[in-house]
Coordinates of C-alpha atoms and ligand atoms in Angstrom, one line a residue:
X11 CA 140.4 131.3 122.5
X12 CA 141.2 128.8 125.1
X13 CA 140.6 129.8 128.9
X14 CA 142.0 128.3 132.0
X15 CA 140.0 127.8 133.9
X16 CA 140.4 128.9 137.8
X17 CA 141.8 126.9 140.1
X18 CA 139.3 126.4 142.2
X19 CA 138.7 123.5 143.6
X20 CA 135.4 122.0 143.3
X21 CA 133.9 120.7 146.3
X22 CA 131.4 117.5 146.2
X23 CA 128.7 118.1 148.3
X24 CA 127.3 115.7 150.6
X25 CA 124.1 114.5 148.9
X26 CA 126.3 114.4 145.5
X27 CA 128.6 112.2 147.1
X28 CA 126.1 109.9 148.0
X29 CA 124.8 110.0 144.2
X30 CA 128.6 109.5 143.4
X31 CA 128.8 106.6 145.3
X32 CA 125.9 104.7 144.0
X33 CA 127.0 105.8 140.2
X34 CA 130.6 104.1 141.0
X35 CA 129.2 101.0 142.8
X36 CA 126.9 100.3 139.4
X37 CA 130.0 101.3 136.7
X38 CA 133.2 99.3 138.1
X39 CA 135.5 100.5 135.3
X40 CA 134.2 104.3 136.3
X41 CA 137.3 106.3 136.9
X42 CA 135.1 109.2 138.2
X43 CA 131.6 111.1 137.5
X44 CA 131.2 114.0 136.1
X45 CA 129.0 116.2 137.9
X46 CA 127.2 119.3 136.4
X47 CA 125.1 121.5 138.3
X48 CA 122.0 122.9 136.4
X49 CA 120.7 127.0 138.2
X50 CA 117.8 125.0 138.5
X51 CA 119.4 123.0 141.4
X52 CA 118.9 119.9 138.9
X53 CA 122.3 117.6 138.7
X54 CA 123.7 116.1 136.0
X55 CA 125.8 113.2 136.5
X56 CA 127.3 110.0 134.5
X57 CA 130.5 107.9 135.7
X58 CA 133.3 108.1 132.7
X59 CA 135.8 105.2 132.1
X60 CA 140.0 105.9 131.6
X61 CA 139.5 106.7 127.8
X62 CA 136.9 109.6 128.4
X63 CA 134.2 107.7 127.4
X64 CA 130.6 107.0 129.2
X65 CA 130.9 104.3 131.6
X66 CA 127.0 104.2 132.7
X67 CA 123.9 106.2 132.2
X68 CA 123.4 110.3 132.3
X69 CA 121.7 110.1 135.4
X70 CA 119.7 113.3 136.0
X71 CA 117.9 114.4 139.7
X72 CA 117.2 117.1 141.7
X73 CA 117.7 117.1 145.7
X74 CA 114.4 116.6 147.6
X75 CA 112.4 115.9 145.5
X76 CA 111.2 113.1 143.4
X77 CA 111.8 114.4 139.9
X78 CA 113.8 116.8 138.1
X79 CA 111.9 120.5 137.4
X80 CA 109.9 120.4 134.6
X81 CA 112.2 122.5 132.7
X82 CA 114.9 119.7 132.5
X83 CA 111.9 117.3 131.7
X84 CA 111.8 119.8 128.3
X85 CA 115.3 120.6 127.8
X86 CA 116.8 117.6 129.2
X87 CA 119.5 119.8 131.3
X88 CA 120.6 121.9 128.2
X89 CA 124.0 122.9 128.5
X90 CA 123.0 126.6 128.3
X91 CA 121.5 126.5 131.8
X92 CA 124.7 124.8 133.4
X93 CA 126.6 126.3 136.1
X94 CA 129.3 124.3 137.2
X95 CA 130.4 121.3 135.9
X96 CA 133.4 119.0 136.9
X97 CA 134.9 115.5 137.6
X98 CA 134.7 113.6 140.6
X99 CA 137.6 111.2 140.3
X100 CA 138.0 108.3 142.2
X101 CA 141.1 107.8 144.6
X102 CA 143.9 107.5 143.6
X103 CA 143.0 110.2 141.4
X104 CA 144.7 109.4 137.5
X105 CA 147.6 111.5 136.6
X106 CA 147.5 115.5 136.0
X107 CA 147.7 114.8 132.4
X108 CA 145.2 112.4 131.8
X109 CA 142.3 114.4 134.1
X110 CA 143.0 117.2 131.5
X111 CA 142.8 115.0 128.8
X112 CA 140.1 113.5 130.0
X113 CA 138.5 117.1 131.1
X114 CA 138.8 118.6 128.2
X115 CA 137.4 115.5 126.2
X116 CA 134.3 115.5 128.1
X117 CA 133.6 119.0 129.6
X118 CA 135.9 120.8 126.6
X119 CA 132.8 121.8 124.5
X120 CA 131.5 124.0 127.7
X121 CA 132.1 126.9 128.2
X122 CA 133.1 128.9 131.0
X123 CA 131.1 132.1 131.4
Ligands
ZN271 ZN1 115.6 121.3 136.4

């Protein structure tokens, strides 16, 4: 029952990019950052190592707000409310195979609707 994800290229938004750069600065082992977009508009991000392990704390934030929304405070950004999740790779990005392995490890449990 494995569904192939569509080959849509995920574009990092401007504000997300700033966050990603900040996360990577604090995570020298990070080879990429997982970006999780929630339906409420909040974001969840964390750097990952080349082993596919977290290389930073999970950061949650909300654009143009001091805090994440009430819902996220309650459920910490439950996966059921995730609209998109992908990995932004640090350049040069790892091999396609490694990207797939890590994606599977990090995002694999998310079902695509
Ligand atoms: Zn939220």
